[in-house]
PDB file of C-alpha atoms in Angstrom:
ATOM      1  CA  PRO A 271       1.982  23.583  -9.079  1.00 77.00           C
ATOM      2  CA  ASP A 272      -0.020  20.838  -7.385  1.00 88.00           C
ATOM      3  CA  PRO A 273       2.261  17.921  -6.821  1.00 92.00           C
ATOM      4  CA  ARG A 274      -0.956  15.530  -6.996  1.00 91.00           C
ATOM      5  CA  SER A 275      -1.519  16.512 -10.402  1.00 90.00           C
ATOM      6  CA  LYS A 276      -2.106  13.441 -12.837  1.00 89.00           C
ATOM      7  CA  ALA A 277       0.413  15.141 -15.194  1.00 90.00           C
ATOM      8  CA  TYR A 278       2.930  14.001 -12.583  1.00 92.00           C
ATOM      9  CA  ASP A 279       1.495  10.426 -12.674  1.00 93.00           C
ATOM     10  CA  ALA A 280       1.952  10.481 -16.442  1.00 91.00           C
ATOM     11  CA  LEU A 281       5.543  11.398 -16.070  1.00 91.00           C
ATOM     12  CA  GLY A 282       6.304   8.666 -13.503  1.00 92.00           C
ATOM     13  CA  VAL A 283       6.991  11.377 -10.823  1.00 94.00           C
ATOM     14  CA  THR A 284       7.494   9.072  -7.596  1.00 95.00           C
ATOM     15  CA  HIS A 285       8.335  11.720  -5.061  1.00 96.00           C
ATOM     16  CA  ALA A 286       8.104  15.739  -4.491  1.00 95.00           C
ATOM     17  CA  VAL A 287      10.709  17.675  -2.660  1.00 95.00           C
ATOM     18  CA  SER A 288       9.986  20.760  -0.847  1.00 95.00           C
ATOM     19  CA  GLU A 289      11.656  23.490   1.236  1.00 93.00           C
ATOM     20  CA  SER A 290       8.535  25.040   2.685  1.00 86.00           C
ATOM     21  CA  GLY A 291       6.418  21.649   3.260  1.00 86.00           C
ATOM     22  CA  LEU A 292       3.535  20.344   1.268  1.00 94.00           C
ATOM     23  CA  GLU A 293       1.145  19.609   4.208  1.00 93.00           C
ATOM     24  CA  GLN A 294      -1.894  21.103   2.081  1.00 94.00           C
ATOM     25  CA  PHE A 295      -1.650  18.196  -0.224  1.00 95.00           C
ATOM     26  CA  THR A 296      -1.338  15.261   2.292  1.00 95.00           C
ATOM     27  CA  SER A 297      -5.138  14.534   2.435  1.00 91.00           C
ATOM     28  CA  GLY A 298      -7.415  12.652   0.188  1.00 88.00           C
ATOM     29  CA  GLU A 299      -7.178   9.531  -1.966  1.00 85.00           C
ATOM     30  CA  ARG A 300      -4.213  11.193  -3.961  1.00 89.00           C
ATOM     31  CA  GLY A 301      -2.706  12.731  -0.895  1.00 94.00           C
ATOM     32  CA  LEU A 302       1.261  12.649  -0.492  1.00 96.00           C
ATOM     33  CA  THR A 303       3.062  11.057   2.376  1.00 95.00           C
ATOM     34  CA  LEU A 304       5.897  12.346   4.034  1.00 96.00           C
ATOM     35  CA  VAL A 305       8.752  10.011   4.017  1.00 96.00           C
ATOM     36  CA  ASP A 306      11.850  11.877   5.124  1.00 96.00           C
ATOM     37  CA  GLN A 307      12.853  15.338   6.429  1.00 95.00           C
ATOM     38  CA  ILE A 308      16.448  16.894   6.645  1.00 92.00           C
ATOM     39  CA  ASN A 309      16.455  20.379   8.176  1.00 93.00           C
ATOM     40  CA  THR A 310      13.516  22.229   6.408  1.00 92.00           C
ATOM     41  CA  THR A 311      13.678  19.878   3.403  1.00 95.00           C
ATOM     42  CA  ARG A 312      10.760  17.313   3.012  1.00 96.00           C
ATOM     43  CA  VAL A 313      10.269  14.460   0.845  1.00 97.00           C
ATOM     44  CA  TYR A 314       6.845  13.246  -0.036  1.00 96.00           C
ATOM     45  CA  ALA A 315       5.940   9.911  -1.930  1.00 96.00           C
ATOM     46  CA  ARG A 316       3.335  10.357  -4.568  1.00 95.00           C
ATOM     47  CA  PRO A 317       0.992   7.083  -4.239  1.00 93.00           C
ATOM     48  CA  THR A 318      -0.673   7.769  -7.814  1.00 91.00           C
ATOM     49  CA  ALA A 319       2.637   7.614  -9.912  1.00 92.00           C
ATOM     50  CA  LEU A 320       2.493   5.270 -12.997  1.00 94.00           C
ATOM     51  CA  PRO A 321       5.113   2.549 -13.316  1.00 95.00           C
ATOM     52  CA  TYR A 322       8.549   3.644 -15.076  1.00 95.00           C
ATOM     53  CA  ALA A 323       7.632   1.003 -17.918  1.00 96.00           C
ATOM     54  CA  ARG A 324       4.091   0.300 -18.650  1.00 96.00           C
ATOM     55  CA  LEU A 325       1.755  -0.449 -21.649  1.00 95.00           C
ATOM     56  CA  VAL A 326      -0.999   1.620 -23.184  1.00 94.00           C
ATOM     57  CA  SER A 327      -3.484   0.705 -26.141  1.00 92.00           C
ATOM     58  CA  GLN A 328      -5.324   4.020 -26.354  1.00 92.00           C
ATOM     59  CA  VAL A 329      -3.953   7.178 -27.942  1.00 92.00           C
ATOM     60  CA  ASP A 330      -5.703  10.731 -27.957  1.00 92.00           C
ATOM     61  CA  ALA A 331      -3.749  12.783 -30.642  1.00 92.00           C
ATOM     62  CA  VAL A 332      -2.973  16.320 -29.325  1.00 93.00           C
ATOM     63  CA  ASP A 333      -1.799  18.766 -31.769  1.00 89.00           C
ATOM     64  CA  SER A 334      -0.827  21.876 -29.723  1.00 92.00           C
ATOM     65  CA  ALA A 335       0.874  22.641 -26.356  1.00 91.00           C
ATOM     66  CA  GLU A 336      -2.587  24.186 -25.130  1.00 93.00           C
ATOM     67  CA  MET A 337      -4.555  21.095 -25.942  1.00 93.00           C
ATOM     68  CA  LEU A 338      -1.901  18.813 -24.165  1.00 92.00           C
ATOM     69  CA  TYR A 339      -2.087  20.773 -21.040  1.00 90.00           C
ATOM     70  CA  ALA A 340      -5.902  20.804 -21.102  1.00 92.00           C
ATOM     71  CA  ARG A 341      -6.128  17.011 -21.662  1.00 92.00           C
ATOM     72  CA  LEU A 342      -3.496  16.481 -18.875  1.00 90.00           C
ATOM     73  CA  HIS A 343      -5.090  18.781 -16.321  1.00 88.00           C
ATOM     74  CA  ASP A 344      -8.874  17.521 -17.266  1.00 89.00           C
ATOM     75  CA  PRO A 345     -10.139  15.851 -13.942  1.00 85.00           C
ATOM     76  CA  ASN A 346     -11.639  12.939 -16.059  1.00 90.00           C
ATOM     77  CA  PHE A 347      -8.522  12.287 -17.939  1.00 91.00           C
ATOM     78  CA  ASP A 348      -6.616   8.904 -16.887  1.00 92.00           C
ATOM     79  CA  PRO A 349      -2.890   8.635 -18.098  1.00 93.00           C
ATOM     80  CA  ALA A 350      -2.987   5.037 -17.217  1.00 92.00           C
ATOM     81  CA  ASP A 351      -5.346   4.296 -19.892  1.00 90.00           C
ATOM     82  CA  ILE A 352      -4.930   6.892 -22.646  1.00 93.00           C
ATOM     83  CA  LEU A 353      -1.652   8.014 -23.969  1.00 94.00           C
ATOM     84  CA  LEU A 354      -1.148  11.604 -25.227  1.00 95.00           C
ATOM     85  CA  LEU A 355       0.845  11.885 -28.652  1.00 94.00           C
ATOM     86  CA  PRO A 356       1.331  14.677 -31.221  1.00 90.00           C
ATOM     87  CA  ASN A 357      -0.378  11.998 -33.777  1.00 80.00           C
ATOM     88  CA  ASP A 358      -1.836   8.756 -33.488  1.00 69.00           C
ATOM     89  CA  GLU A 359      -0.789   6.979 -36.720  1.00 73.00           C
ATOM     90  CA  ALA A 360       2.406   5.425 -35.777  1.00 75.00           C
ATOM     91  CA  CYS A 361       0.844   2.137 -34.132  1.00 87.00           C
ATOM     92  CA  PRO A 362      -1.984  -0.146 -35.504  1.00 88.00           C
ATOM     93  CA  LEU A 363      -3.722  -0.318 -32.155  1.00 89.00           C
ATOM     94  CA  SER A 364      -6.547  -2.694 -32.275  1.00 84.00           C
ATOM     95  CA  GLY A 365      -7.415  -2.912 -28.544  1.00 83.00           C
ATOM     96  CA  LYS A 366      -6.364  -3.633 -25.189  1.00 84.00           C
ATOM     97  CA  SER A 367      -4.116  -6.339 -24.624  1.00 79.00           C
ATOM     98  CA  THR A 368      -5.450  -9.145 -22.280  1.00 82.00           C
ATOM     99  CA  ASN A 369      -2.083 -10.745 -21.950  1.00 86.00           C
ATOM    100  CA  GLU A 370       0.756  -8.340 -21.045  1.00 92.00           C
ATOM    101  CA  HIS A 371       4.027  -8.596 -19.231  1.00 96.00           C
ATOM    102  CA  ILE A 372       7.208  -6.159 -19.124  1.00 97.00           C
ATOM    103  CA  GLU A 373      10.327  -7.397 -17.554  1.00 97.00           C
ATOM    104  CA  ILE A 374      13.183  -4.847 -17.136  1.00 97.00           C
ATOM    105  CA  ILE A 375      16.467  -6.891 -18.144  1.00 97.00           C
ATOM    106  CA  GLU A 376      19.208  -4.150 -17.447  1.00 97.00           C
ATOM    107  CA  ARG A 377      18.581  -0.452 -16.474  1.00 96.00           C
ATOM    108  CA  GLU A 378      21.720   1.675 -15.977  1.00 96.00           C
ATOM    109  CA  ALA A 379      22.582   5.102 -17.214  1.00 93.00           C
ATOM    110  CA  GLY A 380      21.959   5.609 -20.906  1.00 93.00           C
ATOM    111  CA  LEU A 381      20.813   1.780 -21.411  1.00 96.00           C
ATOM    112  CA  LEU A 382      17.411   0.188 -21.016  1.00 97.00           C
ATOM    113  CA  ARG A 383      16.807  -3.564 -22.069  1.00 98.00           C
ATOM    114  CA  LEU A 384      13.505  -4.940 -21.593  1.00 97.00           C
ATOM    115  CA  THR A 385      11.362  -8.207 -22.582  1.00 98.00           C
ATOM    116  CA  VAL A 386       7.591  -7.009 -23.629  1.00 97.00           C
ATOM    117  CA  GLU A 387       4.957  -9.661 -24.270  1.00 96.00           C
ATOM    118  CA  VAL A 388       1.647  -8.408 -25.509  1.00 95.00           C
ATOM    119  CA  ASP A 389      -1.283 -10.032 -27.490  1.00 94.00           C
ATOM    120  CA  GLN A 390      -2.073  -6.986 -29.296  1.00 94.00           C
ATOM    121  CA  PRO A 391       0.036  -3.959 -30.549  1.00 94.00           C
ATOM    122  CA  SER A 392       0.336  -1.428 -27.913  1.00 95.00           C
ATOM    123  CA  TYR A 393       2.644   1.321 -26.826  1.00 95.00           C
ATOM    124  CA  LEU A 394       5.324   0.787 -24.367  1.00 97.00           C
ATOM    125  CA  VAL A 395       5.619   4.041 -22.262  1.00 97.00           C
ATOM    126  CA  ILE A 396       8.798   4.667 -20.536  1.00 97.00           C
ATOM    127  CA  ALA A 397       9.136   7.308 -17.804  1.00 95.00           C
ATOM    128  CA  GLU A 398      12.156   8.640 -19.312  1.00 93.00           C
ATOM    129  CA  THR A 399      12.757  11.841 -20.860  1.00 92.00           C
ATOM    130  CA  ASN A 400      12.527  11.916 -24.816  1.00 92.00           C
ATOM    131  CA  PHE A 401      15.778  13.756 -25.418  1.00 91.00           C
ATOM    132  CA  PRO A 402      17.837  13.759 -28.713  1.00 91.00           C
ATOM    133  CA  GLY A 403      20.295  10.925 -28.668  1.00 94.00           C
ATOM    134  CA  TRP A 404      17.949   8.316 -27.592  1.00 96.00           C
ATOM    135  CA  ASN A 405      17.442   5.245 -29.823  1.00 96.00           C
ATOM    136  CA  ALA A 406      15.413   2.311 -29.771  1.00 97.00           C
ATOM    137  CA  SER A 407      15.271  -1.220 -31.286  1.00 98.00           C
ATOM    138  CA  ILE A 408      12.803  -4.100 -31.011  1.00 98.00           C
ATOM    139  CA  ASN A 409      14.374  -7.525 -31.727  1.00 98.00           C
ATOM    140  CA  GLY A 410      17.509  -5.857 -33.080  1.00 97.00           C
ATOM    141  CA  ALA A 411      15.762  -3.641 -35.922  1.00 97.00           C
ATOM    142  CA  MET A 412      15.562   0.219 -35.366  1.00 97.00           C
ATOM    143  CA  THR A 413      12.364   1.732 -34.267  1.00 96.00           C
ATOM    144  CA  SER A 414      11.014   5.217 -33.819  1.00 95.00           C
ATOM    145  CA  ILE A 415      10.347   6.781 -30.344  1.00 95.00           C
ATOM    146  CA  GLU A 416       7.441   8.921 -29.827  1.00 94.00           C
ATOM    147  CA  GLN A 417       7.129  11.814 -27.298  1.00 94.00           C
ATOM    148  CA  ALA A 418       4.331  10.984 -25.194  1.00 95.00           C
ATOM    149  CA  TYR A 419       2.535  13.569 -22.855  1.00 95.00           C
ATOM    150  CA  GLY A 420       4.841  16.179 -24.057  1.00 93.00           C
ATOM    151  CA  ALA A 421       7.934  14.657 -22.360  1.00 94.00           C
ATOM    152  CA  VAL A 422       8.527  11.024 -22.062  1.00 96.00           C
ATOM    153  CA  GLN A 423       9.222   8.107 -24.575  1.00 96.00           C
ATOM    154  CA  ALA A 424       6.500   5.752 -26.097  1.00 96.00           C
ATOM    155  CA  ILE A 425       7.520   2.959 -28.375  1.00 96.00           C
ATOM    156  CA  CYS A 426       4.950   0.960 -30.579  1.00 95.00           C
ATOM    157  CA  VAL A 427       5.495  -2.857 -29.788  1.00 96.00           C
ATOM    158  CA  PRO A 428       4.143  -5.673 -31.994  1.00 95.00           C
ATOM    159  CA  ALA A 429       1.959  -8.562 -30.730  1.00 95.00           C
ATOM    160  CA  GLY A 430       4.026 -11.182 -29.630  1.00 95.00           C
ATOM    161  CA  GLN A 431       7.293 -11.406 -27.545  1.00 97.00           C
ATOM    162  CA  SER A 432       9.856  -8.394 -28.015  1.00 97.00           C
ATOM    163  CA  ASP A 433      13.267  -7.429 -27.045  1.00 98.00           C
ATOM    164  CA  VAL A 434      13.553  -3.774 -26.598  1.00 98.00           C
ATOM    165  CA  GLU A 435      16.406  -1.687 -26.057  1.00 98.00           C
ATOM    166  CA  LEU A 436      16.795   1.984 -25.592  1.00 97.00           C
ATOM    167  CA  ALA A 437      20.307   3.432 -25.595  1.00 97.00           C
ATOM    168  CA  PHE A 438      21.551   7.128 -25.319  1.00 95.00           C
ATOM    169  CA  ARG A 439      24.070   8.007 -27.850  1.00 91.00           C
ATOM    170  CA  PRO A 440      24.169  11.576 -28.468  1.00 85.00           C
ATOM    171  CA  VAL A 441      25.109  12.728 -31.773  1.00 79.00           C
ATOM    172  CA  ILE A 442      27.888  15.081 -30.450  1.00 77.00           C
ATOM    173  CA  PHE A 443      29.861  11.811 -29.615  1.00 66.00           C
TER     174      PHE A 443
END
């Protein structure tokens, strides 16, 4: 319920909207900033939201929803550095990359193309709901999408430069 929660940071939530106002959450280093008001509806910016696409090289495995929620709400947890996944076996992480770059080439409804460069295998975290129908490829080869933080997408990218594509192709169609 606290719009300053690190759980919202992990999910890439950039704004909070309220009918009643969130003035009690506007102070401190994680405080919200009122950016617009239409009648009684207020829109606040969240200054601590993490980028839409980012790289993470440390994973903590969480094997239950209770464990996930406890980690997300732990005051010492930093979603900028640690990825929460149901398991940690999918990516051969060997340390933090010292040279990393992400460039979003194309982003439209149901399609995302990026170029990623890292010197160590890492997880590419996309603040997009991990929903059935999303498919991912790296350099043209299909790859799996992990569910990070219980909601968003994470893809293991190898060291070097990779062309990554995510496309939403629902099975029903």
